[in-house]
PDB file of C-alpha atoms in Angstrom:
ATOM      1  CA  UNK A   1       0.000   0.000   0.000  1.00 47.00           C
ATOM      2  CA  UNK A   2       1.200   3.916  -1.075  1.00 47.00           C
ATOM      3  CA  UNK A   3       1.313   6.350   1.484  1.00 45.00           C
ATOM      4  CA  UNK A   4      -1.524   7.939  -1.925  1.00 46.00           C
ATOM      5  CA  UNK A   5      -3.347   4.864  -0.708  1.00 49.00           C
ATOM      6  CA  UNK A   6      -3.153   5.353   3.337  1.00 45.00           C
ATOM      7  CA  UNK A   7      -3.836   9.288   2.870  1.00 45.00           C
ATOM      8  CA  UNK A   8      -7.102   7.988   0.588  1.00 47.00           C
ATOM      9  CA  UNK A   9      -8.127   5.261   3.059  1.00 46.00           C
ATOM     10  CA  UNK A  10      -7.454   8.019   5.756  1.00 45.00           C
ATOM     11  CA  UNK A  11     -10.208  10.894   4.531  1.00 44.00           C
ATOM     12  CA  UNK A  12     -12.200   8.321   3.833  1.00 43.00           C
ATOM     13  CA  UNK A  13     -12.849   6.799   7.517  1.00 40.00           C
ATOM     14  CA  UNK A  14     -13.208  10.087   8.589  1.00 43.00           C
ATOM     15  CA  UNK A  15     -16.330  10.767   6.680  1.00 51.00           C
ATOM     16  CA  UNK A  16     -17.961   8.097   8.690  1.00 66.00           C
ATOM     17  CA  UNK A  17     -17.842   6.609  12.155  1.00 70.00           C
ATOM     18  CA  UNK A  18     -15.116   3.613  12.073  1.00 79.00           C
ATOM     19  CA  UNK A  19     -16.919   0.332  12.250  1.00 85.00           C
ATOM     20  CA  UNK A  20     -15.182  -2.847  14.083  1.00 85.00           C
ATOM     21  CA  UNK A  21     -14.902  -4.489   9.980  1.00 88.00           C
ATOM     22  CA  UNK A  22     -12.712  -1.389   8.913  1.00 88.00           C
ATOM     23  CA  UNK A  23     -10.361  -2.131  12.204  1.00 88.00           C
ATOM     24  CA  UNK A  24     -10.421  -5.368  10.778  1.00 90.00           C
ATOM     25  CA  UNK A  25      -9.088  -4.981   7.685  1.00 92.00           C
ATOM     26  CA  UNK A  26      -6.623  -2.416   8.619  1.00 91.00           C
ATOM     27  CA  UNK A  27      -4.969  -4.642  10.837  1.00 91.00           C
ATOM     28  CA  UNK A  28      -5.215  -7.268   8.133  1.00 93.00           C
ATOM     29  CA  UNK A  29      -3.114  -4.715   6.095  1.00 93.00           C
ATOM     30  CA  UNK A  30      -1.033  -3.969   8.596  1.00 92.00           C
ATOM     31  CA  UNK A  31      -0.297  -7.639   9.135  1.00 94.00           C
ATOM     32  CA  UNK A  32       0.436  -7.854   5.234  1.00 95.00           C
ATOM     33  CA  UNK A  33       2.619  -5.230   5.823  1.00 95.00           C
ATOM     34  CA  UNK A  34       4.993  -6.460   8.569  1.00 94.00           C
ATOM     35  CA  UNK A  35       4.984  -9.856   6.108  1.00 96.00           C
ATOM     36  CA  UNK A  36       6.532  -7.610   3.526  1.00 96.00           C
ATOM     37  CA  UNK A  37       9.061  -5.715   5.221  1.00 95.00           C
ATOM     38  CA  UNK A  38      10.663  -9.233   6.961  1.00 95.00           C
ATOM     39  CA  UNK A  39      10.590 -10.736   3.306  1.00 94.00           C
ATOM     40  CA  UNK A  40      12.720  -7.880   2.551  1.00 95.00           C
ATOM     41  CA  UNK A  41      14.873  -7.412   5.550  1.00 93.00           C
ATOM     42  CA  UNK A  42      15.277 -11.431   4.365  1.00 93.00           C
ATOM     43  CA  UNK A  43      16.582 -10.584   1.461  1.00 92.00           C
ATOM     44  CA  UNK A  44      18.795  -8.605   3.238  1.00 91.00           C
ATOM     45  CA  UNK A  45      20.134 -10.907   5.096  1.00 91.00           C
ATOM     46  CA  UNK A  46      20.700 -13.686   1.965  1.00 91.00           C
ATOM     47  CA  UNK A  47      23.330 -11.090   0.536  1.00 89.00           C
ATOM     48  CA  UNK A  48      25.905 -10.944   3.136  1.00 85.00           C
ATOM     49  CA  UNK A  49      23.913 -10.335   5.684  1.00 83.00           C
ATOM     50  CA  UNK A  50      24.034  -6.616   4.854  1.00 89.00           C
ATOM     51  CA  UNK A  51      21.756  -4.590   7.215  1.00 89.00           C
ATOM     52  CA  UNK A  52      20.098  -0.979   5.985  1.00 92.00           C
ATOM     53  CA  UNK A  53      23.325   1.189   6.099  1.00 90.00           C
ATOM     54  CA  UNK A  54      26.944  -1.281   4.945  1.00 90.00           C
ATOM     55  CA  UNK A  55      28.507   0.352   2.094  1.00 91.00           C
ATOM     56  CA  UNK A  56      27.873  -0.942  -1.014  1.00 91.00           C
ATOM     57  CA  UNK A  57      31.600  -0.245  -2.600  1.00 90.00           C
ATOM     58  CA  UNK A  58      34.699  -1.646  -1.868  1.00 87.00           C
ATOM     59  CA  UNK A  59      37.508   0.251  -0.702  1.00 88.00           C
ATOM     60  CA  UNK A  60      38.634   1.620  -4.046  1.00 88.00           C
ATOM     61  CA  UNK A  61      34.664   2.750  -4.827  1.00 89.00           C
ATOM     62  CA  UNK A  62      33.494   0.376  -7.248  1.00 92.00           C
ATOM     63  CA  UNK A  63      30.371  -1.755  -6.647  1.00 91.00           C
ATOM     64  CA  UNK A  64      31.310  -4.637  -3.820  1.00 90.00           C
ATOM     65  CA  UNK A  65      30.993  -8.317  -6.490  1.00 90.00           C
ATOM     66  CA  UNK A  66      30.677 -10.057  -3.320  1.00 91.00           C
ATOM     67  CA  UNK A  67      26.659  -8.486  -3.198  1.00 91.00           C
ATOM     68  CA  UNK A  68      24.180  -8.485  -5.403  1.00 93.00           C
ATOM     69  CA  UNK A  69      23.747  -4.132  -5.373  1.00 91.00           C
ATOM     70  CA  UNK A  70      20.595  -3.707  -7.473  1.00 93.00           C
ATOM     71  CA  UNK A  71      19.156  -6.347  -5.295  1.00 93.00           C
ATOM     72  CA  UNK A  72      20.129  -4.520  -1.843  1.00 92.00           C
ATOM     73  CA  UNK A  73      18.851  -1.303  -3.206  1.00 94.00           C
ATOM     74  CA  UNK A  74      16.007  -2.475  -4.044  1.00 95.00           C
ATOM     75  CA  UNK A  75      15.376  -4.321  -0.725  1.00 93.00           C
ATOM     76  CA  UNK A  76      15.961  -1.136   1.524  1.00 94.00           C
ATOM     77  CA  UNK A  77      14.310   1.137  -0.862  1.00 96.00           C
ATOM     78  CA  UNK A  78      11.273  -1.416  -0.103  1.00 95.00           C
ATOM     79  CA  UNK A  79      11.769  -1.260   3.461  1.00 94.00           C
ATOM     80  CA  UNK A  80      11.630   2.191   3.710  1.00 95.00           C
ATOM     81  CA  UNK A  81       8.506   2.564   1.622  1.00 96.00           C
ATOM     82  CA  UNK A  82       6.787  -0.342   3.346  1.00 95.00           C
ATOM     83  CA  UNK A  83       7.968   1.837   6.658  1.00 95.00           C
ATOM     84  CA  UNK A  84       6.072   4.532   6.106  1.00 95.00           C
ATOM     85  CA  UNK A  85       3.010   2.608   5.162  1.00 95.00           C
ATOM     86  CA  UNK A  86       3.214   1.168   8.403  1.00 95.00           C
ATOM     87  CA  UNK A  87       3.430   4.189  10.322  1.00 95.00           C
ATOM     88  CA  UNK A  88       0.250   5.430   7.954  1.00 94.00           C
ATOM     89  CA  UNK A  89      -1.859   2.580   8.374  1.00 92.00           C
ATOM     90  CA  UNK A  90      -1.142   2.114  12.797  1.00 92.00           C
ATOM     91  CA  UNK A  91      -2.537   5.954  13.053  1.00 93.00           C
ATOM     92  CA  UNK A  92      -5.704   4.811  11.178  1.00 92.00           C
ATOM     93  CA  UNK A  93      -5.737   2.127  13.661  1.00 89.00           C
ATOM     94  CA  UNK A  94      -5.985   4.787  16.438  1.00 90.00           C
ATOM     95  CA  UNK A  95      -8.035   6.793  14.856  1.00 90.00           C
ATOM     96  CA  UNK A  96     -10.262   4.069  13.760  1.00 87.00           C
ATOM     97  CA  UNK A  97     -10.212   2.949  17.642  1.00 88.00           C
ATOM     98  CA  UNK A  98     -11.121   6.541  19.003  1.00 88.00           C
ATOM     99  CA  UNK A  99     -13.890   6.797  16.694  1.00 87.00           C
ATOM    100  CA  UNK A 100     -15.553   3.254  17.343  1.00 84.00           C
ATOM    101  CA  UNK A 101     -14.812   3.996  21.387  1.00 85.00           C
ATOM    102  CA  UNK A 102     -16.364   7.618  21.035  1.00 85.00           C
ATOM    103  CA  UNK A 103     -19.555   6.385  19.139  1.00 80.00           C
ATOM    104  CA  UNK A 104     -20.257   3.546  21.596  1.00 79.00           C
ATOM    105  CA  UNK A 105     -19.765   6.113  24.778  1.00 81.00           C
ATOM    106  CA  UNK A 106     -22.398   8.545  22.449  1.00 80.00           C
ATOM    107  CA  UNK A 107     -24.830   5.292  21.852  1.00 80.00           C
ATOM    108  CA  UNK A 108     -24.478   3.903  25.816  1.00 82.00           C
ATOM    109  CA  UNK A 109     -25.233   7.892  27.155  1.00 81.00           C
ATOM    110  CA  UNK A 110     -27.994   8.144  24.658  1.00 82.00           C
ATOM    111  CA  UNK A 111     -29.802   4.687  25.669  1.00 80.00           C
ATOM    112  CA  UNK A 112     -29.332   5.877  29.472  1.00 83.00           C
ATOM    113  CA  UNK A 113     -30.385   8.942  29.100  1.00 83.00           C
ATOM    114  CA  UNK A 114     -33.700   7.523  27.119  1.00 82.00           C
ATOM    115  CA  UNK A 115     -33.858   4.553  29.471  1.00 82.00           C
ATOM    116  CA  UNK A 116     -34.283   6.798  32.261  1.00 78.00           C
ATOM    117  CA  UNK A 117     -36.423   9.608  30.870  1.00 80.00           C
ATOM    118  CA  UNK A 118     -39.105   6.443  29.938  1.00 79.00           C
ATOM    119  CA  UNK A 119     -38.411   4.994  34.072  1.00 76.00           C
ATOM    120  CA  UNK A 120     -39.257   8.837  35.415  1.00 74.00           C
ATOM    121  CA  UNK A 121     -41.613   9.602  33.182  1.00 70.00           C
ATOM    122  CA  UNK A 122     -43.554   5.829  33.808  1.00 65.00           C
ATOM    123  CA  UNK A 123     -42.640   6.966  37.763  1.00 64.00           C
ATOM    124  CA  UNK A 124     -44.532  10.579  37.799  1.00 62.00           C
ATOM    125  CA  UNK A 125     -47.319   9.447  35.695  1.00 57.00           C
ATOM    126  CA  UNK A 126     -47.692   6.293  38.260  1.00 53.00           C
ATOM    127  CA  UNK A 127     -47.404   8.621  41.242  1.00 53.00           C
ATOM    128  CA  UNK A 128     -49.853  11.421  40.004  1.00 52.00           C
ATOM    129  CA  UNK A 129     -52.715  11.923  42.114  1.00 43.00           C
ATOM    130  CA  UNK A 130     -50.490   9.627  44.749  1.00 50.00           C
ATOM    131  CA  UNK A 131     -48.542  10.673  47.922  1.00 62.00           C
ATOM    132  CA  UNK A 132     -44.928  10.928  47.429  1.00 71.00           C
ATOM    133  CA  UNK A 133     -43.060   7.557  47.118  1.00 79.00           C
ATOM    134  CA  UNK A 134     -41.652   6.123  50.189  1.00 87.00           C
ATOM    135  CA  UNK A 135     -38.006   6.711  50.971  1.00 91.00           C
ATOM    136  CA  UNK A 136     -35.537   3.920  51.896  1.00 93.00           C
ATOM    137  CA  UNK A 137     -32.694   6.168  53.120  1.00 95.00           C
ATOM    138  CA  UNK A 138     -31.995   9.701  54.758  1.00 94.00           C
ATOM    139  CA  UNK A 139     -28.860  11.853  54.680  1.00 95.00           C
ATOM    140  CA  UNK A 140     -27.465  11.852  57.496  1.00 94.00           C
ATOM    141  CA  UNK A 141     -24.006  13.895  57.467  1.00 94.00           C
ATOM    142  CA  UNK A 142     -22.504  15.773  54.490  1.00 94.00           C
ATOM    143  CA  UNK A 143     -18.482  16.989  54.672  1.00 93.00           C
ATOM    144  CA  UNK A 144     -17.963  20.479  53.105  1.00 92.00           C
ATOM    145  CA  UNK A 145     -16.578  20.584  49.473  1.00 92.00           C
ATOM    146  CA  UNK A 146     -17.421  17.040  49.019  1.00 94.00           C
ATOM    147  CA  UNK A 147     -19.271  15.474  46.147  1.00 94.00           C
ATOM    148  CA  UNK A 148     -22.188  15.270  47.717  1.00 94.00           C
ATOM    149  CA  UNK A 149     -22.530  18.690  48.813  1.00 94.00           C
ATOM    150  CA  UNK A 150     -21.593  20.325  45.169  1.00 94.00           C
ATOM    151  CA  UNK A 151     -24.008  18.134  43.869  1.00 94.00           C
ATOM    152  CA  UNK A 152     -26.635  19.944  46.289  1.00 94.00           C
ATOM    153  CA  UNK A 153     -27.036  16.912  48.560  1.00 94.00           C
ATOM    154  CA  UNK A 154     -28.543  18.280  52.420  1.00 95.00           C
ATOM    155  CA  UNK A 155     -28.746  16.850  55.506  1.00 94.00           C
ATOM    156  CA  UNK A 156     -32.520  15.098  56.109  1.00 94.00           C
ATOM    157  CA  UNK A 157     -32.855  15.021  52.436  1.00 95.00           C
ATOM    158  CA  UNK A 158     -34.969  11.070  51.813  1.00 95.00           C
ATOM    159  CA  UNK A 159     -33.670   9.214  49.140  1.00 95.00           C
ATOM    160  CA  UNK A 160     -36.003   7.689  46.934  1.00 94.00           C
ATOM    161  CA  UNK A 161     -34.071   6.908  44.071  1.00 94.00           C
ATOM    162  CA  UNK A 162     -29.798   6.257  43.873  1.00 95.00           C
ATOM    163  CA  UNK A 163     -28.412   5.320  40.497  1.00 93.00           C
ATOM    164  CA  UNK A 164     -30.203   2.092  39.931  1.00 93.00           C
ATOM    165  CA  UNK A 165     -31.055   1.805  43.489  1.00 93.00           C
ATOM    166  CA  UNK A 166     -34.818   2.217  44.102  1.00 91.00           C
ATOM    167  CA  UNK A 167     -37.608   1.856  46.797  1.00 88.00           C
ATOM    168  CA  UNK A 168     -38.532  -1.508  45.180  1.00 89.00           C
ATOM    169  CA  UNK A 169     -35.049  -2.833  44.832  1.00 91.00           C
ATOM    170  CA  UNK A 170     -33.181  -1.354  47.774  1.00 91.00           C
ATOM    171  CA  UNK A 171     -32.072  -4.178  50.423  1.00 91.00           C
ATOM    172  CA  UNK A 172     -28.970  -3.108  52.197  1.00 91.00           C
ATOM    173  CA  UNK A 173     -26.418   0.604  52.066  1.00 92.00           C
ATOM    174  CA  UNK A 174     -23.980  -1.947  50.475  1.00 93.00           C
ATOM    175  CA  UNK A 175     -26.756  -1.475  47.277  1.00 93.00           C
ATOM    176  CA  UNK A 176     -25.579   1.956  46.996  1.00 93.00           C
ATOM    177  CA  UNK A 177     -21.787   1.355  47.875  1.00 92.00           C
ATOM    178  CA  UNK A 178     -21.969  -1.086  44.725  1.00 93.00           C
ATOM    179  CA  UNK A 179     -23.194   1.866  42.719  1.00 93.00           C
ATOM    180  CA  UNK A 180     -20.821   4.416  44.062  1.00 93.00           C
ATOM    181  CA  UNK A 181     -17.739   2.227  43.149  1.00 92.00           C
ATOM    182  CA  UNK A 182     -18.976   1.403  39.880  1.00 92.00           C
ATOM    183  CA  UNK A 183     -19.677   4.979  38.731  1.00 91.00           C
ATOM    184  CA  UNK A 184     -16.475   6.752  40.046  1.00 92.00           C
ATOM    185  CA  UNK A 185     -16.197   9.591  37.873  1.00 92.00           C
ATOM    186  CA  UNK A 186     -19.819   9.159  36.099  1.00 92.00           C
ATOM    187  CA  UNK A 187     -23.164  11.067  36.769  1.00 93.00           C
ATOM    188  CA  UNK A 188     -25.689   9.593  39.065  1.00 94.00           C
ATOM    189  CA  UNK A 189     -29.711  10.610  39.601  1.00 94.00           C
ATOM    190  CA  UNK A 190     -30.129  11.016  42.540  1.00 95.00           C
ATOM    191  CA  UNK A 191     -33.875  11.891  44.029  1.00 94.00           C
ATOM    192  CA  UNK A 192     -34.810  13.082  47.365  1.00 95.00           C
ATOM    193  CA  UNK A 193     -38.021  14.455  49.529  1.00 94.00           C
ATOM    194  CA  UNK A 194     -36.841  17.206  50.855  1.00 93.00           C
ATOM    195  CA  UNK A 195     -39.879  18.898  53.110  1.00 90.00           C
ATOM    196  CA  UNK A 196     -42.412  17.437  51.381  1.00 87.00           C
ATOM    197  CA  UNK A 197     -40.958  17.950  47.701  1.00 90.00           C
ATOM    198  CA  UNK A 198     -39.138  15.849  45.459  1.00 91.00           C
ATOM    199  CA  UNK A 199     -35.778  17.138  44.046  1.00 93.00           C
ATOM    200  CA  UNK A 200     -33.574  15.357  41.595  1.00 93.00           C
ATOM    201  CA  UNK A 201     -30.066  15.533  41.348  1.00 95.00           C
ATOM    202  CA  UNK A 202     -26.825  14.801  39.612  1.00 94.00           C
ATOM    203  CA  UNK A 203     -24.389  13.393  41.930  1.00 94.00           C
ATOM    204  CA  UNK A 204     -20.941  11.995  40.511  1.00 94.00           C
ATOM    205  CA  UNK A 205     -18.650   9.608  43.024  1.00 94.00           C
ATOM    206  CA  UNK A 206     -15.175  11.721  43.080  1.00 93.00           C
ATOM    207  CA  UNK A 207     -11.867  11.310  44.695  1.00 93.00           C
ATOM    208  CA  UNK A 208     -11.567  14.465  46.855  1.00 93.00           C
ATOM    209  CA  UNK A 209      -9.866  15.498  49.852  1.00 91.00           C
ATOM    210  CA  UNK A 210     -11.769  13.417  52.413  1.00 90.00           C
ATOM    211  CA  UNK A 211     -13.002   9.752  52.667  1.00 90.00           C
ATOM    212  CA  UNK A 212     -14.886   7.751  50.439  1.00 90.00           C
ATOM    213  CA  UNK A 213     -16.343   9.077  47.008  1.00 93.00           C
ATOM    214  CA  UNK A 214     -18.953  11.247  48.170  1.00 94.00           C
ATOM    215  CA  UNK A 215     -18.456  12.581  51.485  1.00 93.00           C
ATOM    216  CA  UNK A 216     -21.346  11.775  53.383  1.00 93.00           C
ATOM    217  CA  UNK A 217     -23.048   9.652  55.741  1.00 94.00           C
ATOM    218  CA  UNK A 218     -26.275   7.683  54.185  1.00 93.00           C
ATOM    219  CA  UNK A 219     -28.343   5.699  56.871  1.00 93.00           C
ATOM    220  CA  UNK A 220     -31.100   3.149  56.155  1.00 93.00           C
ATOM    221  CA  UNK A 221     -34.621   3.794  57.190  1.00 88.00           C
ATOM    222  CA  UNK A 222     -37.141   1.591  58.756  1.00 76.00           C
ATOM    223  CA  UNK A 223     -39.898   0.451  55.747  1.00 60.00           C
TER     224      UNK A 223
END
């Protein structure tokens, strides 16, 4: 393959979202590649073992008889050309992989966010005309500057809803330390009563100064 070739293949994965069969068939040709420059560096070898930079004259400057010269030349010329294609098709690799890992992050947050606009949207038109749905778990503490409290977290709030954690599903706190460690870094929902009226919030588990990922103090409450 011609670095023409890579530069062609290049604009033309970036018109559209790489798909797992292009990273495919660019390792194929990267494999094809590598198979090419060893047959060379072979060939290289079968003449004196002569590497990419012995002289090619003898002492006196005349063409070494003990080598086959056209043969060498051509050999590292083809290295050198198969080099670059190398180097051309491994950043369409990473490309290729930074598109294919962007668009499934887009597609995952999209089917969340849709997932959960159906869940509340089932929830409030449930709970219309209804009291307010039963908490499982109060706030009990919140550290300064934590998580918790830039999220808007307060003490008393009632949590009705944690991540995945629910009124229906919630057994134990260890239900929301699951969902803590496996969202480090990542947006929760997070809904509360707080004096009679439900607020949801965004709360995401971060390493900060003090313990833990959120920096406060959730108890369970009696159902």
């Amino acid at each position: 393959m011609s670095d023409r070739d890579a530069g062609q293949s290049g604009s033309s994965s970036g018109a559209r979202a790489a798909t797992v069969s292009d990273i495919h068939e660019l390792m194929r040709r990267k494999e094809e590649i590598e198979a090419q420059i060893k047959a060379n560096y072979e060939v290289l070898e079968g003449q004196k073992g002569v590497g990419m930079n012995e002289p090619l004259v003898d002492f006196e400057g005349y063409p070494r008889a003990d080598v086959d010269v056209y043969q060498v030349r051509t050999a590292r010329h083809n290295i050198i050309c198969l080099q670059n294609d190398h180097k051309a098709v491994m950043k369409q690799v990473e490309e290729a992989l930074h598109q294919l890992h962007a668009h499934d992050k887009e597609k995952q947050a999209r089917d969340l966010a849709e997932a959960h606009e159906e869940a509340m949207s089932h929830r409030m038109s449930h709970n219309e005309g209804h009291d307010l749905p039963q908490a499982f778990a109060k706030v009990n503490s919140i550290s300064s500057g934590s998580p918790a409290s830039i999220a808007g977290l307060q003490v008393d709030d009632e949590i009705v809803e944690f991540g995945s954690v629910n009124t229906q599903n919630f057994q134990s706190l260890h239900n929301i330390g699951s969902v803590v460690q496996h969202s480090e870094g990542k947006p929760l929902n997070v809904t509360v009563i707080r004096r009679g009226e439900r607020h949801q919030l965004r709360l995401v588990p971060t390493r900060w100064a003090g313990k833990g990922l959120l920096g406060c103090n959730i108890i369970p409450l009696q159902r």
